[in-house]
Amino acid sequence: MSHIVDRRNLDFLLFDMFDVEADRPGQTYAGYDRQLITQLLDTAQKLAEAEYLPSSASLDASPPIFANGEAVMPPSVRAALAAYRDAGLPAQSFPVELGGSGLPYLIAMLVNGMFIAANISIANYSLLTAAAARLLLAFGTEEQRTRFALPMIAGQWMGTMCLSEPQAGSSLADITTRAEPAGEGTFRLRGTKIWISGGGHGMTENIVHLVLARLPGAPAGVKGISLFLVPQKRLDAEGRPGEDNNVTLIGLAHKMGQRGTTNCQLNFGEAGPTLGYLIGEPHQGLRAMFHMMNEARIGVGHVATMSGLTGYRYSRRYAQERVQGRRIGHKDPTTPQVPLIEHADIRRMLLAQKAAVEGALALCVFCALLVDEQGAASGEELKEVRLLLEVLTPIVKSWPSEHCLKANELAMQIMGGAGYTCDHPVERYYRDNRLNHIYEGTYGIQAIDLLGRKVRMDDGHGLDLLLARIRATIGDASQMPDLATHAAALEEALSWLEAATAAVMGEGDQERGLANATLYLDAMGTIVIAWLWLWQALVARRCQAPDTTQPDPFLQGKRAACDYHFRYILPHARIHLSLVEGLDDTCLAVSADQIEAG
Ligand SMILES: Cc1cc2nc3c(=O)[nH]c(=O)nc-3n(C[C@H](O)[C@H](O)[C@H](O)COP(=O)(O)OP(=O)(O)OC[C@H]3O[C@@H](n4cnc5c(N)ncnc54)[C@H](O)[C@@H]3O)c2cc1C
């Protein structure tokens, strides 16, 4: 059994549920048949298991350290990244004319999923580099693309995203890093960035930092932020990294998880001039960053899902092997003890993990399909795909981060004392996963984005599109006697969502309307996942040969997980949405004094 992937489930999602081999608008997956996709996934799985997985525990125990002004990297990181590069994987999702393989976003995401599940700390370096290169391709000049993006795509250089500052984390409006024109199209940058992932090391001959900063006289707030390309080393006339560019590593954060990925405080322009180049138009930096954020946020949800998956698979095996106690009603101590999985409460925790992880993965795959469709669509169709993706982005980032983290907690619980020790990886999966709720916009910020902006966009058309898709599945399921109850429950849940949305839209006091935005985000995510479970149950039903005397346990397991989500999780959405609908002000009204008193 693989620790890092459930290939049967991937096949189910790709070929049975989402049918990627079918003709799609824009021929999104033309040329990618089942055989080729299987081959790509096989190769990735093998490489991830051989090169990434073995060092996952040792890297966590002995992460990079700060010495002599730089991050000293454990050799395992360099070796694994070299294997990834030698397999041509950094370029996989880039166009063929740039040296890439042109893999659709969805396939590249699933290929990367193997490396993420095997060792997220190492996978982060290439994920960040690919995101930075993609941003340069979208907004950079021809020269910036050729001189900087191409070596990143080839896996020779790496990249970072430098947004956060000590006084500006969630509130990017308050960043203060400055960029002064320095002649010949360059800018001199000065300021401090913190929490920067993937910087400060000497594993590649250059690192390309994408830095948010303000030009002189820039408007206050987010409308005055520009984006700059800042190399760790300046390029000589031949385009080779040469002179140091004074991007100084001040120290590394000592993190709870994902400990093999460096996390840096970087000073720009303090040790000497730091030169950078403007990317795109002045004051449009945040727009460029956010252009990439949607994909980055699907990526975060996918990382959270992979953490949940590895915990689920590990704890499931443990529950099959560890014997403890006897089933209720069987007290005879002379009879053998039974495996943990025989106990209903253990099965509850396994089913909860399965429902969260496989539900979340279906959501990630659905959003990745939309990204690919967006690349191929035009006109009205493009507008609709984009809107749908806008509404789903805070959900795909946040629901897996919340519920697959809970899955990791259950994995530990299943293992009792063993789950609490470093002898097993599940506590590490939990620690690694905990970050996903924090970066790329915290849970609270995603919630305000969803309820304050996304569901209002284009007069709520994005939400309408989503509800229409959900109702189409409800229509199909209500025809099936064994699924009709779930179909009706989902329709009822949509009515709670609509009522809560209408109440907030009708509230003049914005602060009050958004006071329970996080509950709304969680409830809407739970409803979206219920939709995807109902859809999976329909597909499982279709895949099961009707006349078989031996039902397929995999397909039956799908149905059990669907039942679990509908009976145990979906009802929580009602409580959350009734607080939103009632514009409950318990949290808004309590004063700081009242909280501080005592
Ligand atoms: C391991 C790690 C890696 C990271 N990597 C990068 C990176 O590569 N590049 C980069 O630029 N940054 C990176 N970050 C920074 C990350 O994006 C920020 O930590 C995050 O945006 C939150 O900012 P903050 O830490 O300043 O918290 P704060 O903004 O101080 O937020 C603290 C709490 O207050 C809440 N809050 C804040 N404002 C509001 C509001 N208006 N309404 C309601 N609630 C609010 C938040 O939801 C949060 O719960 C990383 C962080 C970590 C921990």
Coordinates of C-alpha atoms and ligand atoms in Angstrom, one line a residue, residues 161-164 169-170 194-197 255 263 435 438-440 442 444-445 448, ligand 1:
M161 CA 7.0 35.6 -3.3
C162 CA 7.8 38.5 -1.0
L163 CA 4.6 40.2 0.2
S164 CA 4.5 40.1 4.0
G169 CA 0.5 40.5 7.0
S170 CA -3.2 40.3 6.3
I194 CA 9.3 38.5 6.7
W195 CA 8.0 34.9 6.5
I196 CA 9.5 34.5 3.0
S197 CA 9.4 30.8 2.1
K255 CA 8.5 26.7 12.6
N263 CA 11.3 30.7 6.1
L435 CA 0.1 26.3 8.1
I438 CA -2.6 30.8 7.9
Y439 CA -0.8 31.7 4.8
E440 CA -2.1 32.8 1.4
T442 CA -5.9 33.4 6.7
G444 CA -10.8 34.9 8.5
I445 CA -9.6 36.8 5.5
I448 CA -14.5 38.1 4.4
Ligands
LIG1 C1 5.3 29.3 7.4 C2 4.9 30.5 6.8 C3 5.2 30.7 5.4 C4 4.9 31.9 4.8 N1 5.3 32.2 3.5 C5 5.1 33.4 3.0 C6 5.8 33.8 1.8 O1 6.4 33.0 1.1 N2 5.6 35.1 1.3 C7 4.9 36.0 2.0 O2 4.8 37.1 1.6 N3 4.3 35.7 3.2 C8 4.4 34.4 3.7 N4 3.8 34.1 4.9 C9 3.1 35.1 5.6 C10 1.6 34.8 5.7 O3 1.0 35.1 4.5 C11 1.0 35.7 6.8 O4 1.5 35.1 8.0 C12 -0.5 35.8 6.8 O5 -0.9 36.5 5.7 C13 -1.0 36.4 8.1 O6 -0.4 37.6 8.4 P1 0.2 37.8 9.9 O7 1.0 36.6 10.2 O8 0.8 39.1 9.9 O9 -1.1 37.8 10.8 P2 -2.1 39.0 11.1 O10 -2.4 39.7 9.8 O11 -1.6 39.8 12.2 O12 -3.4 38.2 11.5 C14 -3.6 37.6 12.8 C15 -5.0 37.1 13.0 O13 -5.9 38.2 12.8 C16 -6.9 38.0 11.8 N5 -7.1 39.2 11.1 C17 -6.2 40.1 10.6 N6 -6.8 41.1 10.0 C18 -8.1 40.9 10.1 C19 -9.3 41.6 9.7 N7 -9.3 42.7 9.0 N8 -10.5 41.0 10.0 C20 -10.6 39.9 10.7 N9 -9.6 39.2 11.1 C21 -8.3 39.7 10.8 C22 -6.2 36.9 10.9 O14 -7.2 36.2 10.2 C23 -5.4 36.1 11.9 O15 -6.2 35.1 12.5 C24 4.1 32.9 5.5 C25 3.7 32.6 6.8 C26 4.1 31.5 7.5 C27 3.7 31.3 8.9

